[in-house]
Coordinates of N, CA and C in Angstrom, one line a residue:
T1440 N 102.0 83.0 70.3 CA 102.8 83.9 71.2 C 104.5 83.5 71.0
L1441 N 104.6 82.2 70.8 CA 106.0 81.8 70.8 C 106.6 82.5 69.5
A1442 N 106.0 82.6 68.4 CA 106.3 83.3 67.2 C 106.7 84.7 67.4
S1443 N 105.8 85.4 68.3 CA 105.9 86.8 68.6 C 107.2 87.0 69.4
A1444 N 107.5 86.1 70.4 CA 108.7 86.3 71.2 C 109.9 86.0 70.4
Q1445 N 109.9 85.0 69.5 CA 111.0 84.9 68.6 C 111.2 85.9 67.7
L1446 N 110.2 86.6 67.2 CA 110.5 87.8 66.4 C 111.0 89.0 67.2
A1447 N 110.4 89.2 68.4 CA 111.0 90.2 69.3 C 112.5 89.9 69.6
A1448 N 113.0 88.7 69.8 CA 114.2 88.3 70.1 C 115.1 88.7 68.9
K1449 N 114.6 88.2 67.7 CA 115.4 88.6 66.5 C 115.8 90.1 66.4
Y1450 N 114.9 90.9 66.9 CA 115.2 92.5 66.7 C 115.8 93.1 67.9
R1451 N 116.2 92.2 69.0 CA 116.8 92.8 70.1 C 118.2 93.5 69.7
G1452 N 118.2 94.7 70.2 CA 119.3 95.4 69.7 C 119.1 96.3 68.5
H1453 N 117.8 96.1 67.9 CA 117.4 96.9 66.8 C 116.2 97.6 67.1
G1454 N 116.1 98.1 68.4 CA 114.9 98.8 68.7 C 113.9 98.1 69.5
V1455 N 114.1 96.8 69.7 CA 113.2 96.0 70.7 C 114.0 95.9 71.9
I1456 N 113.3 96.1 73.0 CA 114.1 96.0 74.3 C 113.2 95.1 75.4
G1457 N 111.9 94.8 75.0 CA 111.1 94.1 76.0 C 110.0 93.2 75.0
F1458 N 109.4 92.6 75.9 CA 108.3 91.6 75.6 C 107.2 91.7 76.5
D1459 N 106.0 91.9 76.1 CA 104.9 92.2 76.9 C 103.9 91.1 76.7
L1460 N 103.3 90.3 77.6 CA 102.2 89.4 77.6 C 100.9 90.1 78.0
A1461 N 100.1 90.6 77.1 CA 98.9 91.3 77.4 C 97.7 90.7 76.6
G1462 N 96.5 91.2 77.0 CA 95.4 90.8 76.2 C 94.3 90.3 77.3
A1463 N 93.4 89.4 77.0 CA 92.3 88.8 77.8 C 93.0 88.1 78.9
E1464 N 92.8 88.5 80.1 CA 93.6 87.9 81.2 C 92.8 86.9 82.0
R1465 N 91.5 86.9 82.2 CA 90.7 85.9 82.8 C 90.5 84.7 81.9
G1466 N 91.0 83.6 82.5 CA 90.9 82.4 81.6 C 92.1 82.1 80.8
F1467 N 93.1 83.1 81.0 CA 94.3 83.0 80.1 C 95.5 83.2 81.0
P1468 N 95.9 82.4 81.9 CA 96.9 82.8 82.8 C 98.3 82.7 82.0
P1469 N 99.3 83.3 82.6 CA 100.5 83.4 82.0 C 101.3 82.0 81.7
T1470 N 101.2 81.1 82.6 CA 102.1 79.9 82.6 C 101.9 79.1 81.3
P1471 N 100.8 79.0 80.7 CA 100.9 78.3 79.2 C 101.7 79.0 78.3
Y1472 N 102.1 80.2 78.5 CA 103.0 80.8 77.6 C 104.4 80.9 78.0
A1473 N 104.7 80.0 78.9 CA 106.1 79.9 79.5 C 107.2 79.8 78.4
A1474 N 107.1 79.1 77.4 CA 108.0 79.0 76.4 C 108.3 80.2 75.5
A1475 N 107.2 80.9 75.3 CA 107.4 82.2 74.7 C 108.1 83.2 75.6
I1476 N 107.9 83.2 76.9 CA 108.5 84.2 77.8 C 109.9 83.7 77.9
A1477 N 110.1 82.4 78.1 CA 111.6 81.9 78.1 C 112.3 82.4 76.8
A1478 N 111.9 82.3 75.6 CA 112.5 82.6 74.5 C 112.8 84.2 74.5
A1479 N 112.0 84.9 75.0 CA 112.3 86.5 75.3 C 113.3 86.7 76.3
L1480 N 113.1 86.1 77.4 CA 114.2 86.3 78.4 C 115.6 85.6 78.0
D1481 N 115.5 84.6 77.3 CA 116.9 84.1 76.8 C 117.6 84.9 76.0
A1482 N 116.7 85.7 75.2 CA 117.2 86.8 74.3 C 117.8 88.1 74.9
G1483 N 117.6 88.1 76.2 CA 118.0 89.3 77.0 C 117.0 90.4 77.0
L1484 N 115.7 90.0 76.6 CA 114.7 91.2 76.6 C 114.0 91.3 77.9
G1485 N 113.7 92.4 78.4 CA 112.9 92.6 79.5 C 111.4 92.0 79.4
F1486 N 110.8 91.8 80.4 CA 109.4 91.1 80.2 C 108.3 91.6 81.2
T1487 N 107.4 92.2 80.6 CA 106.3 92.8 81.2 C 105.0 91.9 81.1
C1488 N 104.3 91.6 82.1 CA 103.1 90.7 82.0 C 101.9 91.6 82.5
H1489 N 100.8 91.6 81.8 CA 99.4 92.0 82.4 C 98.9 91.0 83.2
A1490 N 98.8 91.4 84.7 CA 98.2 90.2 85.5 C 97.6 91.0 86.6
G1491 N 96.6 90.4 87.4 CA 96.0 90.9 88.5 C 95.1 92.1 88.2
E1492 N 94.6 92.3 87.1 CA 93.6 93.2 86.8 C 92.1 92.5 86.7
A1493 N 92.0 91.7 85.6 CA 90.8 91.0 85.3 C 90.7 89.7 86.2
D1494 N 91.9 89.3 86.5 CA 92.0 88.0 87.3 C 92.5 88.2 88.7
D1495 N 92.6 87.2 89.5 CA 93.0 87.1 91.0 C 94.6 87.7 90.9
G1496 N 94.7 88.3 92.1 CA 96.0 88.9 92.6 C 97.2 87.8 92.5
S1497 N 96.8 86.6 92.7 CA 97.9 85.6 92.6 C 98.6 85.5 91.2
R1498 N 97.9 86.0 90.2 CA 98.5 86.0 88.9 C 99.7 86.8 88.9
V1499 N 99.7 87.8 89.6 CA 100.8 88.6 89.8 C 102.1 87.9 90.1
L1500 N 102.1 87.0 91.2 CA 103.2 86.0 91.6 C 103.5 85.2 90.5
E1501 N 102.4 84.6 89.9 CA 102.7 83.7 88.9 C 103.4 84.3 87.6
A1502 N 103.1 85.5 87.2 CA 104.0 86.2 86.2 C 105.4 86.4 86.7
A1503 N 105.5 86.8 88.0 CA 106.9 86.9 88.5 C 107.6 85.7 88.6
A1504 N 106.9 84.6 88.9 CA 107.8 83.3 88.8 C 108.2 82.9 87.4
L1505 N 107.6 83.5 86.4 CA 108.0 83.3 85.0 C 109.1 84.2 84.5
G1506 N 109.3 85.3 85.3 CA 110.3 86.3 84.9 C 109.8 87.5 84.9
A1507 N 108.7 87.9 85.0 CA 108.1 89.3 84.8 C 108.8 90.2 85.9
T1508 N 109.3 91.4 85.4 CA 109.8 92.3 86.5 C 108.9 93.5 86.5
R1509 N 108.1 93.7 85.5 CA 107.1 94.8 85.4 C 105.7 94.2 85.2
I1510 N 104.6 94.7 86.0 CA 103.3 94.1 86.0 C 102.4 95.1 85.3
G1511 N 101.7 94.8 84.3 CA 100.7 95.7 83.7 C 99.4 95.7 84.7
H1512 N 99.1 96.7 85.4 CA 98.0 96.7 86.3 C 98.3 96.2 87.6
G1513 N 97.9 95.0 87.8 CA 98.3 94.2 89.1 C 97.5 94.8 90.2
V1514 N 96.5 95.5 90.0 CA 95.8 96.2 91.1 C 95.2 95.1 92.2
K1515 N 94.8 93.9 91.8 CA 94.2 92.8 92.5 C 95.2 92.3 93.6
I1516 N 96.5 92.7 93.5 CA 97.4 92.4 94.6 C 97.0 92.9 96.0
M1517 N 96.1 93.9 95.8 CA 95.6 94.4 97.1 C 94.4 93.8 97.6
E1518 N 93.9 92.9 97.0 CA 92.7 92.1 97.3 C 92.8 90.6 97.7
A1519 N 93.7 90.3 98.5 CA 93.9 89.0 99.1 C 92.8 88.6 99.8
A1520 N 92.7 87.3 100.0 CA 91.4 86.6 100.7 C 91.2 86.9 102.2
N1521 N 92.6 87.3 102.9 CA 92.6 87.6 104.2 C 93.9 88.3 104.5
P1522 N 94.0 88.9 105.8 CA 95.2 89.7 106.2 C 96.6 89.1 106.1
V1523 N 96.5 87.8 106.5 CA 97.8 86.9 106.3 C 98.3 86.9 104.9
Q1524 N 97.3 86.5 104.0 CA 97.7 86.3 102.6 C 98.1 87.7 102.0
Q1525 N 97.5 88.7 102.5 CA 97.8 90.1 102.0 C 99.2 90.5 102.3
A1526 N 99.4 90.1 103.6 CA 100.9 90.5 104.0 C 101.9 89.5 103.3
E1527 N 101.6 88.4 103.0 CA 102.5 87.5 102.2 C 102.8 88.1 100.7
W1528 N 101.6 88.4 100.2 CA 101.6 88.9 98.7 C 102.4 90.3 98.7
L1529 N 102.2 91.0 99.6 CA 102.9 92.4 99.7 C 104.4 92.2 99.9
D1530 N 104.7 91.3 100.9 CA 106.1 91.1 101.1 C 106.8 90.4 99.9
S1531 N 106.1 89.5 99.2 CA 106.8 89.0 98.0 C 107.0 89.9 96.9
V1532 N 106.0 90.6 96.6 CA 106.2 91.6 95.5 C 107.3 92.7 95.9
R1533 N 107.3 93.1 97.1 CA 108.4 94.0 97.5 C 109.9 93.4 97.5
R1534 N 109.9 92.0 98.0 CA 111.2 91.4 97.9 C 111.5 91.2 96.4
L1535 N 110.6 90.7 95.5 CA 111.0 90.6 94.1 C 111.2 91.9 93.4
G1536 N 111.0 93.1 93.9 CA 111.2 94.4 93.2 C 110.3 94.6 92.1
L1537 N 109.1 93.9 92.1 CA 108.3 94.1 90.9 C 107.7 95.5 90.9
H1538 N 107.7 96.1 89.7 CA 107.1 97.3 89.3 C 105.7 97.1 88.7
F1539 N 104.8 97.9 89.2 CA 103.4 97.9 88.6 C 103.1 99.3 87.8
E1540 N 102.7 98.9 86.6 CA 102.3 100.0 85.6 C 100.9 100.2 85.8
V1541 N 100.3 100.9 86.6 CA 99.0 101.2 87.0 C 98.2 102.2 86.1
C1542 N 97.1 102.0 85.5 CA 96.4 102.7 84.6 C 94.9 102.9 85.3
P1543 N 94.8 104.0 86.2 CA 93.6 104.0 87.1 C 92.3 104.2 86.1
T1544 N 92.2 105.2 85.1 CA 91.1 105.3 84.4 C 90.6 104.1 83.7
S1545 N 91.6 103.5 83.1 CA 91.4 102.2 82.3 C 90.7 101.2 83.3
N1546 N 91.2 101.1 84.6 CA 90.8 100.1 85.5 C 89.4 100.5 85.9
V1547 N 89.1 101.8 85.9 CA 87.5 102.1 86.1 C 86.8 101.7 85.0
H1548 N 87.3 101.8 83.7 CA 86.5 101.5 82.5 C 86.2 100.0 82.3
T1549 N 87.1 99.3 82.9 CA 87.1 97.7 82.7 C 86.3 97.1 83.9
G1550 N 85.9 98.0 85.0 CA 85.2 97.6 86.1 C 86.1 97.0 87.3
T1551 N 87.5 97.1 87.0 CA 88.4 96.7 88.0 C 88.3 97.4 89.3
A1552 N 88.1 98.7 89.2 CA 88.0 99.7 90.2 C 86.5 100.5 90.0
S1553 N 85.9 100.6 91.1 CA 84.6 101.3 90.9 C 84.7 102.8 90.5
S1554 N 85.8 103.5 91.0 CA 85.9 104.9 90.7 C 87.4 105.2 91.0
L1555 N 87.8 106.2 90.5 CA 89.3 106.9 90.8 C 89.5 107.1 92.3
A1556 N 88.4 107.5 93.0 CA 88.6 107.8 94.4 C 88.8 106.6 95.1
S1557 N 88.3 105.4 94.7 CA 88.4 104.1 95.4 C 89.4 103.3 94.8
H1558 N 90.2 103.7 93.8 CA 91.3 102.8 93.2 C 92.3 102.7 94.1
P1559 N 93.0 101.5 94.2 CA 94.0 101.1 95.2 C 95.5 101.7 94.8
L1560 N 95.5 102.6 93.9 CA 97.0 103.1 93.6 C 97.6 103.7 94.9
R1561 N 96.9 104.6 95.4 CA 97.6 105.3 96.7 C 98.0 104.1 97.7
A1562 N 97.1 103.2 98.0 CA 97.4 102.2 98.9 C 98.5 101.3 98.5
M1563 N 98.6 101.2 97.2 CA 99.8 100.4 96.7 C 101.1 101.1 97.0
F1564 N 101.2 102.4 96.7 CA 102.1 103.2 97.0 C 102.6 103.3 98.4
E1565 N 101.5 103.4 99.3 CA 101.8 103.6 100.7 C 102.2 102.2 101.3
A1566 N 101.9 101.2 100.6 CA 102.4 99.9 101.1 C 103.8 99.5 100.7
G1567 N 104.4 100.6 100.0 CA 105.7 100.4 99.7 C 106.0 99.7 98.3
L1568 N 105.0 99.6 97.5 CA 105.2 98.9 96.2 C 105.8 100.0 95.1
S1569 N 106.6 99.3 94.1 CA 107.1 100.1 93.1 C 106.0 100.4 92.1
V1570 N 105.4 101.5 92.1 CA 104.2 101.9 91.0 C 104.6 103.0 90.2
S1571 N 103.9 103.0 89.0 CA 103.8 104.4 88.3 C 102.5 104.4 87.6
V1572 N 102.0 105.6 87.3 CA 100.8 105.9 86.5 C 101.0 105.9 85.1
S1573 N 100.2 105.2 84.4 CA 100.1 105.1 82.9 C 98.7 105.3 82.4
T1574 N 98.6 105.2 81.1 CA 97.3 105.5 80.5 C 96.6 104.3 79.9
D1575 N 97.4 103.1 79.6 CA 97.0 101.9 79.1 C 96.3 102.2 77.5
N1576 N 95.2 102.9 77.5 CA 94.7 103.0 76.1 C 94.1 104.4 76.0
R1577 N 95.0 105.3 75.5 CA 94.6 106.8 75.5 C 93.3 107.0 74.7
L1578 N 93.1 106.3 73.5 CA 92.1 106.5 72.7 C 90.7 106.1 73.4
M1579 N 90.8 104.8 73.9 CA 89.4 104.2 74.4 C 89.2 105.0 75.7
S1580 N 90.1 105.3 76.7 CA 89.8 105.9 77.8 C 89.8 107.4 77.8
G1581 N 90.3 108.0 76.6 CA 90.1 109.4 76.3 C 91.0 110.1 77.4
V1582 N 92.3 109.8 77.7 CA 93.1 110.5 78.6 C 94.4 110.6 78.1
T1583 N 95.3 111.5 78.6 CA 96.6 111.7 78.4 C 97.3 111.5 79.6
L1584 N 98.7 111.3 79.6 CA 99.3 111.0 80.9 C 99.2 112.2 81.7
S1585 N 99.2 113.5 81.3 CA 99.0 114.7 82.1 C 97.6 114.7 82.7
S1586 N 96.5 114.4 82.0 CA 95.2 114.3 82.5 C 94.9 113.1 83.6
E1587 N 95.7 112.0 83.3 CA 95.8 110.9 84.3 C 96.3 111.3 85.6
L1588 N 97.4 111.9 85.5 CA 98.2 112.4 86.8 C 97.3 113.3 87.6
Q1589 N 96.8 114.3 86.8 CA 95.9 115.3 87.5 C 94.7 114.7 88.1
A1590 N 93.9 113.7 87.5 CA 92.8 113.0 87.9 C 93.2 112.4 89.2
V1591 N 94.3 111.5 89.2 CA 94.7 110.7 90.3 C 95.1 111.7 91.6
H1592 N 95.6 112.8 91.3 CA 95.9 113.9 92.4 C 94.6 114.3 92.9
E1593 N 93.8 114.7 92.2 CA 92.4 115.3 92.4 C 91.5 114.3 93.1
Q1594 N 91.3 113.1 92.6 CA 90.2 112.2 92.9 C 90.7 111.0 93.8
N1595 N 92.0 110.7 93.9 CA 92.6 109.6 94.5 C 93.5 110.1 95.7
G1596 N 93.9 111.4 95.8 CA 94.5 112.0 96.8 C 95.9 111.8 96.8
V1597 N 96.5 111.4 95.7 CA 98.0 111.2 95.7 C 98.6 112.5 95.4
A1598 N 99.5 112.8 96.4 CA 100.2 114.2 96.4 C 101.0 114.3 95.2
P1599 N 101.4 115.6 94.7 CA 102.2 115.7 93.5 C 103.7 115.2 93.9
S1600 N 104.2 115.2 95.1 CA 105.6 114.8 95.3 C 105.4 113.1 95.2
Q1601 N 104.4 112.6 95.6 CA 104.2 111.2 95.4 C 104.1 110.7 93.9
L1602 N 103.4 111.5 93.1 CA 103.4 111.3 91.7 C 104.8 111.4 91.0
G1603 N 105.5 112.4 91.5 CA 106.9 112.5 91.0 C 107.7 111.3 91.3
R1604 N 107.7 110.8 92.6 CA 108.3 109.5 92.9 C 108.0 108.4 92.0
M1605 N 106.7 108.3 91.8 CA 106.2 107.2 90.9 C 106.8 107.2 89.5
M1606 N 106.9 108.4 88.9 CA 107.3 108.5 87.6 C 108.9 108.4 87.6
R1607 N 109.4 108.7 88.6 CA 111.0 108.5 88.7 C 111.2 107.0 88.8
E1608 N 110.3 106.3 89.6 CA 110.5 104.7 89.6 C 110.2 104.2 88.1
A1609 N 109.3 104.7 87.5 CA 109.0 104.2 86.0 C 110.3 104.2 85.2
A1610 N 111.0 105.5 85.4 CA 112.2 105.5 84.5 C 113.3 104.7 85.1
R1611 N 113.4 104.5 86.4 CA 114.4 103.7 87.1 C 114.3 102.2 86.5
V1612 N 113.1 101.7 86.4 CA 113.0 100.3 86.0 C 112.7 99.9 84.6
T1613 N 112.9 101.0 83.7 CA 112.7 100.9 82.3 C 113.7 99.6 81.8
F1614 N 113.2 99.2 80.6 CA 114.3 98.3 79.9 C 115.1 98.9 78.9
M1615 N 115.2 100.1 79.0 CA 116.2 100.8 78.1 C 117.7 100.5 78.4
P1616 N 118.6 100.6 77.5 CA 119.9 100.4 77.9 C 120.4 101.2 79.1
A1617 N 121.3 100.9 79.8 CA 121.8 101.5 80.9 C 122.0 103.2 80.7
A1618 N 122.7 103.3 79.7 CA 123.2 104.8 79.3 C 121.8 105.6 79.2
A1619 N 120.9 105.1 78.4 CA 119.8 105.8 78.2 C 118.9 105.9 79.4
R1620 N 118.9 104.9 80.3 CA 118.0 105.0 81.6 C 118.7 106.1 82.4
D1621 N 120.0 106.1 82.5 CA 120.7 107.0 83.5 C 120.5 108.4 83.0
A1622 N 120.4 108.7 81.7 CA 120.1 109.9 81.0 C 118.8 110.4 81.4
A1623 N 117.8 109.5 81.3 CA 116.5 109.8 81.7 C 116.4 110.2 83.2
M1624 N 117.1 109.3 84.0 CA 117.0 109.7 85.5 C 117.6 110.9 85.8
Q1625 N 118.7 111.4 85.1 CA 119.3 112.6 85.4 C 118.5 113.8 84.9
A1626 N 117.8 113.6 83.8 CA 116.8 114.6 83.3 C 115.7 114.8 84.3
M1627 N 115.2 113.6 84.8 CA 114.0 113.7 85.8 C 114.5 114.4 87.1
D1628 N 115.7 114.0 87.5 CA 116.4 114.7 88.7 C 116.5 116.2 88.6
A1629 N 116.7 116.8 87.4 CA 116.7 118.2 87.1 C 115.4 118.9 87.1
W1630 N 114.3 118.2 87.2 CA 112.9 118.6 87.2 C 112.8 119.3 88.6
P1631 N 112.0 120.3 88.7 CA 111.6 120.9 90.1 C 110.9 119.7 90.9
Q1632 N 111.3 119.7 92.1 CA 110.6 118.7 93.1 C 109.3 119.2 93.5
C1633 N 108.4 118.5 93.4 CA 107.0 118.9 94.0 C 106.9 118.8 95.5

């Protein structure tokens, strides 16, 4: 992993803008990869970490402590052991400004959520978390971003206006250079509001 981070750092400014720690999550917490993460961050790369999908929601906060600003999945952040811990977790991720890249169909396929209807996406949004909808693995899950957005609307009850806000949030927190990010936001602002 350190070699991957160093390679990513070498190509910063040449098409590489971020570093993502992903893969088997349970049994492989992010802390043992701290040196690789630090190498990526020291090079000025953004850092995304898959956490809180196959393992406990506390892994989200562990990833954030290592420098992650975007969390792949992270849905277990909504499954604290008790209401006090739940409030603390939510307060922490809001204060840190973490963004959650949520992939509902993939989460159903991995057994993280029992169905799209029971998926915590809407609850995360309503709790004031920064979330967006993504596909994770289009080939394996047989989805497109358009079909995922439609399914979340129809089966999870997320309103089109909420989906629009989520996708604008994804553009806002991208690792792209500021000029490209601003252009993406301006383009999205020109879209019809749902």
